Amino acid sequence: MVGKVALSLAFFVFFLGVFEAVAGIHNCNGSTFAGIELPDHLSFNAVSSSSSTGCRGSEPTRQAVLNEEEDERRDAPHKQTLKLHLKHNPLSKEKEPKKSVAEFTNKDLTRIQTLHTRIVEKKNQNTISRLNKEKEQSKKQIKSVVPPAAAPESSAGDLSGQLMATLGSGVTLGSGEYFMDVFVGTPPKHFSLILDTGSDLNWIQCVPCYDCFEQNGPHYDPKDSSSFRNISCHDRRCQLVSSPDPPRPCKAENQSCPYYYWYGDNSNTTGDFAIETFTVNLTTPSGKSEFRRVENVMFGCGHWNRGLFHGAAGLLGLGKGALSFSSQLQSLYGHSFSYCLVDRNSDTNVSSKLIFGEDKDLLSHPNLNFTSFVVGKENLVDTFYYLQIKAIVVGGEVLNIPEETWNLSPEGAGGTIIDSGTTLSYFAEPAYEIIKEAFVKKVRGYPLLEDFPILSPCYNVSGVEKIELPEFEIHFADGAVWNFPVENYFIPLEPEGIVCLAIMGTSRSSLSIIGNYQQQNFHIWYDIKKSRLGYAPMKCADV
């Protein structure tokens, strides 16, 4: 049943469409990242103390670095659990529903365009990937030359318990993103970062800020923190980020590692790659709150930053890549994280949750289902979480959508991803048209609104106390089924008394996306170790 609470649809855009720039081979004197122009006044900070290993011998490929990081983490203890609170702020009631719909769908479409760009770039990298595979033998030489990179550490030892922080809605800032409170540096200072599972790099706007967007509060100043350390361009961790183009020659022993991240919609960040201490609020099993420090977290100190980041200080990535916050915490909390987003009608004081590590309550849930991530294909984009759809069911009817519609092509087009950064669900043509026609055929008793812009179909349900609409299910190739409650795929527009299907179509690269609107009141578990997605219906306010 669709709730009667007035909604401002600007809230539905939970995360800005941001994606990791091209992941290529970067060495001290060159880069595969082409076509990017940097400001003429580009100048990077020098490291405060040299940790140079020297750029001698064969340079490590990005995959070699990732493989070695995985070897270091494999045997680490994973008993800890990190739990973050995602605060749900009051919704704005000022914007008209139709205007809000236009805004969040435009942002979604920009994000989809960025996805398409990433796919094309991934295709162009295939030649490089083949060359990397031919150099597998060089890995042993690399390991003998380059020492291991430091992994994040906790200064408090055992972190058993749950780590809690707040993540607030950006509605009051004219945005629908979730902001997570992060404490950075020594002494720790508070910053609000946008949370995004569709990107990897963590970054903050830094002093000196030569070209930055407006944010709430002061910029991060490395000089104010005794734990800040720039990563040298000689350090093998520098291979994990894309270099600016043209690249800066790596000469001086104390020369910092420059990075460039491009998000496809004219949003970008450029600065120094560094490590810092992040302070988190740990809630122990006894309920006691304690602050703990997590050291050696890799992040970008951005001096040139552009984009619609709506007052945030930067971004915290949860993608699959090695630089994401979730990947860096694997050595402490294991190879999994989960989140549970409260529904839009919940009390504004109720928090959504983000949890690093295994959650015992979720694992024991009787309705916990799993579907496998698509792995092992050459054209997968490293950052994204791919799923394999087999069929769509509307009102108990399996729709006549050819299975090949859902397949990933040899060129990297198509396929389906789950993404917390896209609001609605988007299905490739002609699948969307078939889904839409199925709802039009099966919905009875409510006037169809023919002239409503953007979303379709829309119905006038004014005065109806109990709204009855067809069921919607996604069937996966491995047999898993995801059943959605009606409030997860129909958007109510109050006070107009209108409901619209929260699904749209896209022909751009034929990519399909399960967005965050369909994920509300499900505990979503990203089990990286077993390459699977878990999902369980749950009242997220109680997690």
Coordinates of C-alpha atoms in Angstrom, one line a residue:
M1 CA 0.0 0.0 0.0
V2 CA 1.4 3.3 -1.0
G3 CA 1.8 5.7 1.9
K4 CA -0.1 8.9 2.2
V5 CA 2.8 11.0 3.5
A6 CA 3.7 13.9 1.3
L7 CA 7.0 13.3 -0.5
S8 CA 9.4 15.6 -2.2
L9 CA 10.9 13.5 -4.9
A10 CA 14.1 15.4 -4.8
F11 CA 14.9 13.2 -1.9
F12 CA 14.9 10.1 -4.1
V13 CA 18.3 10.9 -5.6
F14 CA 20.3 9.3 -2.8
F15 CA 23.7 9.6 -4.4
L16 CA 25.2 11.9 -7.1
G17 CA 26.1 10.0 -10.2
V18 CA 29.8 9.7 -9.7
F19 CA 32.1 7.1 -11.1
E20 CA 35.7 6.2 -10.9
A21 CA 37.9 7.5 -13.7
V22 CA 39.5 5.1 -16.1
A23 CA 41.7 2.6 -14.3
G24 CA 44.9 2.2 -16.3
I25 CA 48.6 1.6 -15.9
H26 CA 50.3 4.6 -14.4
N27 CA 54.1 4.8 -14.0
C28 CA 56.5 7.5 -13.1
N29 CA 56.9 8.8 -16.6
G30 CA 53.7 8.0 -18.4
S31 CA 49.9 7.3 -18.3
T32 CA 47.3 5.6 -20.4
F33 CA 44.8 8.2 -19.4
A34 CA 44.5 10.5 -22.4
G35 CA 42.6 13.6 -23.4
I36 CA 42.5 15.3 -20.1
E37 CA 43.7 18.9 -19.7
L38 CA 44.9 20.2 -16.4
P39 CA 44.9 23.8 -15.2
D40 CA 48.0 25.7 -16.3
H41 CA 48.8 26.5 -12.6
L42 CA 49.0 22.8 -11.7
S43 CA 51.4 22.3 -8.8
F44 CA 51.3 19.4 -6.3
N45 CA 52.4 19.4 -2.7
A46 CA 55.7 17.7 -1.8
V47 CA 55.6 14.8 0.7
S48 CA 56.4 15.7 4.2
S49 CA 58.8 12.8 4.6
S50 CA 60.1 10.6 1.8
S51 CA 58.9 7.0 1.6
S52 CA 60.4 6.5 -1.8
T53 CA 61.3 3.0 -3.0
G54 CA 62.6 4.3 -6.2
C55 CA 61.1 3.7 -9.7
R56 CA 63.6 1.1 -10.7
G57 CA 63.2 -2.2 -12.6
S58 CA 59.8 -3.2 -13.9
E59 CA 56.9 -1.1 -12.6
P60 CA 53.9 -3.0 -11.1
T61 CA 50.7 -3.1 -13.1
R62 CA 47.5 -2.2 -11.3
Q63 CA 46.4 -5.8 -11.2
A64 CA 49.7 -6.8 -9.6
V65 CA 49.2 -4.3 -6.9
L66 CA 45.7 -5.5 -6.2
N67 CA 46.8 -9.1 -6.1
E68 CA 49.5 -8.4 -3.6
E69 CA 47.1 -6.4 -1.5
E70 CA 44.8 -9.4 -1.5
D71 CA 47.6 -11.7 -0.4
E72 CA 48.3 -9.5 2.6
R73 CA 44.7 -9.4 3.7
R74 CA 43.7 -13.0 3.2
D75 CA 44.8 -14.2 6.6
A76 CA 43.7 -11.2 8.6
P77 CA 41.1 -11.8 11.4
H78 CA 37.6 -10.7 10.4
K79 CA 35.6 -10.9 13.6
Q80 CA 34.9 -7.2 13.9
T81 CA 31.7 -5.4 12.7
L82 CA 31.5 -1.8 11.7
K83 CA 28.1 -0.2 11.9
L84 CA 27.3 3.3 10.6
H85 CA 24.1 5.2 11.2
L86 CA 22.6 6.9 8.1
K87 CA 20.5 9.8 9.4
H88 CA 17.2 10.5 7.7
N89 CA 16.6 14.3 7.7
P90 CA 13.3 16.1 7.1
L91 CA 12.1 16.3 3.5
S92 CA 11.6 19.5 1.7
K93 CA 8.0 20.3 0.8
E94 CA 8.7 23.4 -1.3
K95 CA 9.3 21.9 -4.8
E96 CA 6.5 20.8 -7.0
P97 CA 6.4 17.0 -7.6
K98 CA 6.7 17.3 -11.4
K99 CA 9.7 19.6 -11.1
S100 CA 11.3 17.2 -8.6
V101 CA 10.7 14.3 -11.0
A102 CA 12.4 16.1 -13.8
E103 CA 15.4 16.9 -11.6
F104 CA 16.1 13.5 -10.3
T105 CA 15.5 11.7 -13.6
N106 CA 17.9 14.2 -15.3
K107 CA 20.6 13.3 -12.7
D108 CA 19.9 9.6 -13.3
L109 CA 20.3 10.0 -17.0
T110 CA 23.6 11.8 -16.5
R111 CA 24.8 9.0 -14.4
I112 CA 23.7 6.4 -17.0
Q113 CA 25.7 8.4 -19.6
T114 CA 28.7 8.2 -17.4
L115 CA 28.2 4.4 -17.1
H116 CA 28.2 4.2 -20.9
T117 CA 31.5 6.2 -21.0
R118 CA 33.0 3.8 -18.5
I119 CA 32.0 0.8 -20.6
V120 CA 33.5 2.3 -23.8
E121 CA 36.7 3.1 -21.9
K122 CA 36.8 -0.4 -20.5
K123 CA 36.6 -1.8 -24.0
N124 CA 39.5 0.4 -25.0
Q125 CA 41.6 -1.1 -22.2
N126 CA 41.3 -4.7 -23.4
T127 CA 44.5 -4.5 -25.3
I128 CA 46.3 -3.2 -22.2
S129 CA 44.8 -6.0 -20.2
R130 CA 46.1 -8.6 -22.6
L131 CA 49.6 -7.2 -22.3
N132 CA 49.3 -7.3 -18.6
K133 CA 48.5 -11.0 -18.7
E134 CA 51.5 -11.6 -20.8
K135 CA 53.6 -10.1 -18.0
E136 CA 52.4 -12.4 -15.2
Q137 CA 56.0 -13.6 -14.7
S138 CA 57.1 -10.1 -13.8
K139 CA 55.0 -10.2 -10.6
K140 CA 57.6 -12.1 -8.7
Q141 CA 60.3 -9.6 -9.7
I142 CA 58.0 -6.8 -8.7
K143 CA 57.4 -8.2 -5.2
S144 CA 61.1 -8.6 -4.7
V145 CA 61.7 -5.0 -5.6
V146 CA 58.7 -3.2 -4.0
P147 CA 57.8 -3.6 -0.3
P148 CA 54.2 -4.1 0.7
A149 CA 51.9 -1.1 1.0
A150 CA 50.7 -0.3 4.5
A151 CA 47.1 -1.4 5.1
P152 CA 44.7 0.5 7.3
E153 CA 45.2 -0.2 11.0
S154 CA 43.3 0.4 14.2
S155 CA 45.2 2.0 17.0
A156 CA 42.8 0.3 19.5
G157 CA 43.5 -3.3 18.5
D158 CA 40.4 -5.5 18.6
L159 CA 37.4 -3.6 17.1
S160 CA 34.7 -6.2 18.1
G161 CA 31.4 -4.4 18.1
Q162 CA 29.7 -2.0 15.7
L163 CA 31.1 1.2 14.3
M164 CA 28.4 3.9 14.2
A165 CA 28.3 7.3 12.6
T166 CA 25.6 9.5 11.1
L167 CA 24.8 9.9 7.4
G168 CA 22.4 12.8 6.7
S169 CA 20.1 13.5 3.9
G170 CA 21.1 16.4 1.6
V171 CA 17.6 17.6 1.0
T172 CA 18.1 20.7 3.0
L173 CA 21.0 21.5 0.6
G174 CA 18.9 21.0 -2.5
S175 CA 20.1 17.4 -2.9
G176 CA 19.0 13.9 -2.3
E177 CA 22.4 12.4 -1.5
Y178 CA 23.3 10.8 1.8
F179 CA 26.1 12.5 3.7
M180 CA 28.2 10.5 6.1
D181 CA 29.9 12.2 9.0
V182 CA 33.6 11.4 8.9
F183 CA 36.3 12.6 11.3
V184 CA 39.7 13.1 9.6
G185 CA 43.2 13.8 10.8
T186 CA 45.0 14.3 14.1
P187 CA 43.3 16.0 15.9
P188 CA 40.2 14.8 14.2
K189 CA 38.0 17.3 12.3
H190 CA 34.5 16.7 11.1
F191 CA 33.6 16.5 7.4
S192 CA 30.5 15.4 5.5
L193 CA 31.2 13.1 2.6
I194 CA 28.7 11.8 0.0
L195 CA 28.4 8.0 0.1
D196 CA 28.5 6.2 -3.2
T197 CA 28.7 2.5 -4.2
G198 CA 29.3 3.5 -7.8
S199 CA 32.8 4.9 -7.3
D200 CA 36.0 4.0 -5.6
L201 CA 38.2 6.9 -4.7
N202 CA 37.7 8.6 -1.3
W203 CA 38.6 12.3 -1.5
I204 CA 38.2 15.6 0.3
Q205 CA 38.5 19.2 -0.8
C206 CA 41.9 20.4 0.5
V207 CA 43.8 23.6 1.2
P208 CA 45.1 25.1 -0.9
C209 CA 41.8 24.9 -2.9
Y210 CA 42.6 26.5 -6.2
D211 CA 39.3 25.6 -7.9
C212 CA 36.6 24.2 -5.6
F213 CA 32.8 24.0 -5.2
E214 CA 31.0 25.5 -2.3
Q215 CA 30.8 23.2 0.8
N216 CA 29.5 23.5 4.3
G217 CA 32.3 24.3 6.7
P218 CA 36.0 24.8 6.1
H219 CA 38.2 22.9 3.7
Y220 CA 40.5 20.2 5.0
D221 CA 44.0 21.5 5.7
P222 CA 46.8 18.9 5.7
K223 CA 49.0 21.3 7.7
D224 CA 46.6 21.0 10.7
S225 CA 47.0 17.3 10.9
S226 CA 50.0 15.5 12.3
S227 CA 48.9 12.2 10.7
F228 CA 48.7 13.4 7.1
R229 CA 51.3 11.9 4.7
N230 CA 51.5 12.4 1.0
I231 CA 52.1 9.3 -1.0
S232 CA 55.3 9.7 -3.1
C233 CA 55.1 9.2 -6.9
H234 CA 57.8 6.5 -6.4
D235 CA 55.5 4.6 -4.0
R236 CA 53.8 1.6 -5.6
R237 CA 50.4 2.7 -4.2
C238 CA 50.6 5.6 -6.8
Q239 CA 49.9 2.9 -9.4
L240 CA 46.3 2.6 -8.1
V241 CA 45.2 6.0 -9.3
S242 CA 44.9 7.5 -12.7
S243 CA 47.5 10.1 -13.5
P244 CA 46.7 13.6 -14.8
D245 CA 47.4 14.0 -18.5
P246 CA 50.0 15.0 -19.5
P247 CA 51.7 13.2 -16.6
R248 CA 54.2 14.9 -14.4
P249 CA 57.7 13.3 -14.5
C250 CA 58.5 11.5 -11.3
K251 CA 61.9 12.9 -10.3
A252 CA 62.3 14.3 -6.8
E253 CA 62.4 11.9 -3.8
N254 CA 59.8 13.9 -2.0
Q255 CA 57.5 14.5 -5.0
S256 CA 53.8 13.6 -4.3
C257 CA 51.6 11.3 -6.3
P258 CA 49.2 13.3 -8.4
Y259 CA 45.7 11.8 -9.2
Y260 CA 42.9 12.7 -11.5
Y261 CA 39.3 11.4 -11.3
W262 CA 36.7 12.2 -13.9
Y263 CA 33.1 11.4 -13.3
G264 CA 31.7 11.8 -16.9
D265 CA 29.3 14.8 -16.2
N266 CA 32.0 17.5 -16.0
S267 CA 32.5 16.6 -12.3
N268 CA 36.1 15.8 -11.5
T269 CA 38.7 16.0 -8.8
T270 CA 42.5 16.6 -9.0
G271 CA 45.1 16.7 -6.3
D272 CA 47.6 14.7 -4.2
F273 CA 47.1 11.0 -3.3
A274 CA 47.8 10.6 0.4
I275 CA 47.1 8.6 3.6
E276 CA 45.4 9.9 6.7
T277 CA 43.8 8.7 10.0
F278 CA 40.0 8.4 10.1
T279 CA 38.3 8.5 13.5
V280 CA 35.1 6.5 13.9
N281 CA 32.5 6.1 16.6
L282 CA 32.5 2.4 17.8
T283 CA 29.6 1.0 19.7
T284 CA 30.6 -2.1 21.6
P285 CA 28.3 -5.1 22.3
S286 CA 27.6 -3.6 25.7
G287 CA 26.3 -0.4 24.1
K288 CA 29.2 1.8 25.2
S289 CA 30.3 4.4 22.6
E290 CA 34.0 4.7 22.0
F291 CA 36.0 6.7 19.5
R292 CA 38.6 4.6 17.6
R293 CA 41.2 5.6 15.0
V294 CA 41.7 3.8 11.7
E295 CA 45.1 4.7 10.3
N296 CA 46.7 4.6 6.8
V297 CA 43.5 5.2 4.9
M298 CA 44.3 6.1 1.3
F299 CA 42.4 9.2 0.0
G300 CA 42.6 12.0 -2.5
C301 CA 43.5 15.5 -1.2
G302 CA 41.7 17.5 -3.9
H303 CA 42.9 21.0 -4.9
W304 CA 40.8 21.3 -8.1
N305 CA 37.3 20.0 -7.7
R306 CA 34.3 20.6 -9.9
G307 CA 30.7 19.2 -9.8
L308 CA 27.3 19.2 -8.2
F309 CA 28.3 17.8 -4.8
H310 CA 25.7 19.9 -2.9
G311 CA 27.7 21.2 0.1
A312 CA 29.6 18.1 0.8
A313 CA 33.3 18.2 1.6
G314 CA 34.0 15.3 -0.8
L315 CA 33.1 11.7 -1.5
L316 CA 33.4 8.3 0.2
G317 CA 33.4 5.4 -2.3
L318 CA 32.0 1.9 -1.8
G319 CA 32.7 0.4 -5.2
K320 CA 34.6 -2.9 -5.9
G321 CA 37.9 -1.2 -6.5
A322 CA 40.9 -1.4 -4.1
L323 CA 40.7 2.3 -3.2
S324 CA 37.1 2.3 -1.9
F325 CA 36.5 2.7 1.8
S326 CA 34.9 -0.7 2.0
S327 CA 37.9 -2.4 0.2
Q328 CA 40.4 -0.7 2.4
L329 CA 38.6 -1.8 5.6
Q330 CA 38.7 -5.5 4.5
S331 CA 41.8 -6.1 6.5
L332 CA 39.8 -5.1 9.6
Y333 CA 36.2 -6.2 9.0
G334 CA 36.3 -8.8 6.2
H335 CA 35.1 -9.0 2.7
S336 CA 31.5 -7.8 3.1
F337 CA 29.4 -4.8 3.9
S338 CA 25.7 -4.1 3.9
Y339 CA 23.2 -1.3 4.2
C340 CA 19.5 -1.0 5.0
L341 CA 17.7 2.2 3.9
V342 CA 14.6 3.2 5.8
D343 CA 11.5 3.8 3.7
R344 CA 10.6 7.4 2.9
N345 CA 7.7 7.5 5.3
S346 CA 9.7 6.7 8.4
D347 CA 10.2 9.1 11.3
T348 CA 12.9 11.5 10.4
N349 CA 14.7 10.7 13.6
V350 CA 15.2 7.1 12.5
S351 CA 18.5 6.2 10.9
S352 CA 19.4 4.0 8.0
K353 CA 22.5 1.8 8.6
L354 CA 25.7 1.0 6.8
I355 CA 27.6 -2.0 8.3
F356 CA 31.1 -3.3 7.6
G357 CA 31.5 -7.0 8.4
E358 CA 29.0 -9.8 8.8
D359 CA 25.8 -8.9 10.6
K360 CA 24.5 -11.9 12.6
D361 CA 20.9 -10.7 12.6
L362 CA 21.0 -10.6 8.8
L363 CA 22.7 -14.0 8.4
S364 CA 19.9 -15.6 10.6
H365 CA 17.1 -13.9 8.7
P366 CA 14.6 -16.6 7.4
N367 CA 14.0 -14.7 4.2
L368 CA 17.6 -13.9 3.3
N369 CA 18.2 -14.6 -0.4
F370 CA 21.3 -14.6 -2.5
T371 CA 22.1 -14.1 -6.1
S372 CA 25.6 -14.3 -7.6
F373 CA 27.6 -11.4 -9.0
V374 CA 28.7 -11.8 -12.6
V375 CA 32.4 -12.4 -12.5
G376 CA 35.2 -13.6 -14.7
K377 CA 34.2 -11.8 -17.9
E378 CA 36.9 -9.6 -19.5
N379 CA 34.6 -6.6 -20.2
L380 CA 33.3 -6.1 -16.7
V381 CA 33.9 -2.6 -15.3
D382 CA 35.9 -3.1 -12.1
T383 CA 33.9 -0.7 -10.0
F384 CA 30.4 -2.1 -10.6
Y385 CA 28.3 -4.9 -9.1
Y386 CA 26.8 -6.9 -12.0
L387 CA 23.8 -9.3 -11.6
Q388 CA 22.4 -11.7 -14.2
I389 CA 18.6 -11.3 -14.7
K390 CA 16.7 -14.1 -16.4
A391 CA 13.1 -12.8 -16.3
I392 CA 10.7 -10.1 -15.1
V393 CA 7.3 -11.1 -13.6
V394 CA 4.4 -8.6 -13.4
G395 CA 1.2 -9.6 -11.7
G396 CA 2.2 -13.3 -11.8
E397 CA 2.9 -13.3 -15.5
V398 CA 6.4 -14.0 -16.8
L399 CA 6.9 -11.3 -19.5
N400 CA 8.0 -12.2 -23.0
I401 CA 11.5 -10.5 -22.8
P402 CA 14.2 -12.4 -24.7
E403 CA 16.9 -13.6 -22.2
E404 CA 19.6 -12.2 -24.4
T405 CA 18.3 -8.7 -23.5
W406 CA 19.9 -9.1 -20.1
N407 CA 23.3 -10.5 -21.3
L408 CA 26.6 -8.7 -21.2
S409 CA 28.0 -8.5 -24.7
P410 CA 31.6 -9.3 -25.7
E411 CA 32.1 -5.6 -26.1
G412 CA 31.0 -4.8 -22.6
A413 CA 27.6 -3.4 -23.4
G414 CA 24.4 -4.5 -21.7
G415 CA 24.2 -6.4 -18.4
T416 CA 22.6 -5.3 -15.1
I417 CA 24.1 -3.6 -12.1
I418 CA 22.8 -2.8 -8.6
D419 CA 23.6 0.8 -7.8
S420 CA 22.8 2.8 -4.7
G421 CA 23.7 6.0 -6.6
T422 CA 20.9 5.7 -9.2
T423 CA 17.4 6.6 -7.9
L424 CA 15.0 4.6 -10.0
S425 CA 15.4 1.3 -11.9
Y426 CA 16.3 1.5 -15.5
F427 CA 15.8 -1.4 -17.9
A428 CA 17.1 -1.6 -21.5
E429 CA 14.8 -1.2 -24.4
P430 CA 12.7 -3.0 -25.4
A431 CA 12.4 -4.6 -21.9
Y432 CA 11.1 -1.4 -20.4
E433 CA 8.4 -1.0 -23.0
I434 CA 7.2 -4.6 -22.3
I435 CA 7.2 -4.0 -18.5
K436 CA 5.3 -0.7 -18.9
E437 CA 2.7 -2.3 -21.2
A438 CA 2.2 -5.2 -18.7
F439 CA 1.4 -2.7 -16.0
V440 CA -1.0 -0.7 -18.2
K441 CA -2.8 -4.0 -19.1
K442 CA -3.1 -5.3 -15.5
V443 CA -3.9 -2.1 -13.6
R444 CA -7.7 -1.6 -13.3
G445 CA -9.9 0.8 -11.5
Y446 CA -7.7 3.9 -11.5
P447 CA -7.7 6.6 -14.2
L448 CA -4.6 6.5 -16.4
L449 CA -2.9 10.0 -16.7
E450 CA -1.8 10.3 -20.3
D451 CA -0.2 13.7 -20.1
F452 CA 2.0 13.3 -17.1
P453 CA 5.6 14.1 -18.1
I454 CA 8.6 11.8 -17.7
L455 CA 7.3 8.8 -15.7
S456 CA 4.8 6.4 -17.2
P457 CA 2.3 4.9 -16.4
C458 CA 0.8 7.2 -13.8
Y459 CA -2.6 6.8 -12.1
N460 CA -5.0 9.1 -10.2
V461 CA -5.6 7.3 -6.9
S462 CA -7.0 10.3 -5.0
G463 CA -9.3 9.3 -2.2
V464 CA -8.3 5.6 -2.4
E465 CA -7.4 4.2 1.0
K466 CA -6.0 0.9 0.0
I467 CA -4.3 0.9 -3.4
E468 CA -4.0 -2.4 -5.2
L469 CA -1.4 -2.7 -7.9
P470 CA 0.2 -5.8 -9.7
E471 CA 3.1 -7.5 -8.1
F472 CA 6.6 -7.0 -9.5
E473 CA 9.5 -9.6 -9.3
I474 CA 13.0 -10.0 -10.7
H475 CA 14.1 -13.6 -11.4
F476 CA 17.8 -14.2 -11.6
A477 CA 19.7 -16.8 -13.7
D478 CA 20.8 -18.7 -10.7
G479 CA 17.2 -19.2 -9.5
A480 CA 17.0 -16.4 -7.0
V481 CA 13.8 -14.3 -6.9
W482 CA 13.5 -10.7 -5.7
N483 CA 9.9 -9.8 -4.7
F484 CA 9.3 -6.1 -4.2
P485 CA 6.5 -4.4 -2.1
V486 CA 4.5 -2.0 -4.2
E487 CA 6.0 1.1 -2.4
N488 CA 9.3 0.1 -3.9
Y489 CA 8.2 0.4 -7.6
F490 CA 5.4 3.0 -7.5
I491 CA 6.1 6.6 -6.4
P492 CA 3.3 8.5 -4.7
L493 CA 3.0 12.2 -5.6
E494 CA 1.2 14.0 -2.8
P495 CA -1.0 16.0 -2.4
E496 CA -1.9 15.4 -6.1
G497 CA -3.1 11.8 -5.3
I498 CA -1.0 10.4 -8.1
V499 CA 1.2 7.2 -8.3
C500 CA 3.8 6.6 -11.0
L501 CA 5.8 3.5 -12.0
A502 CA 9.4 4.1 -10.6
I503 CA 11.0 2.4 -13.6
M504 CA 12.3 3.9 -16.8
G505 CA 13.9 2.8 -20.0
T506 CA 17.4 3.5 -21.4
S507 CA 18.9 2.6 -24.7
R508 CA 22.3 3.9 -23.7
S509 CA 24.6 0.9 -24.0
S510 CA 21.5 -1.3 -23.1
L511 CA 22.6 -1.3 -19.5
S512 CA 20.0 -2.1 -16.9
I513 CA 20.2 -0.7 -13.3
I514 CA 18.4 -1.7 -10.1
G515 CA 18.3 1.6 -8.3
N516 CA 18.1 2.6 -4.7
Y517 CA 14.3 3.3 -4.7
Q518 CA 13.8 -0.4 -5.2
Q519 CA 16.1 -1.2 -2.3
Q520 CA 14.3 0.6 0.5
N521 CA 13.4 -1.6 3.5
F522 CA 15.7 -4.4 2.3
H523 CA 18.9 -5.2 4.0
I524 CA 21.3 -5.4 1.1
W525 CA 24.5 -7.4 1.7
Y526 CA 27.6 -7.2 -0.6
D527 CA 29.4 -10.5 0.1
I528 CA 32.6 -9.9 -1.9
K529 CA 34.4 -13.0 -0.7
K530 CA 31.7 -15.3 -2.1
S531 CA 30.8 -13.0 -5.0
R532 CA 27.2 -12.7 -4.2
L533 CA 24.5 -10.2 -3.2
G534 CA 22.2 -10.9 -0.3
Y535 CA 18.9 -9.2 0.3
A536 CA 16.2 -9.7 3.0
P537 CA 13.0 -7.7 3.5
M538 CA 13.4 -5.9 6.8
K539 CA 12.0 -2.9 8.6
C540 CA 15.3 -0.9 8.3
A541 CA 14.3 1.4 11.2
D542 CA 14.8 -1.6 13.5
V543 CA 18.3 -2.7 12.3

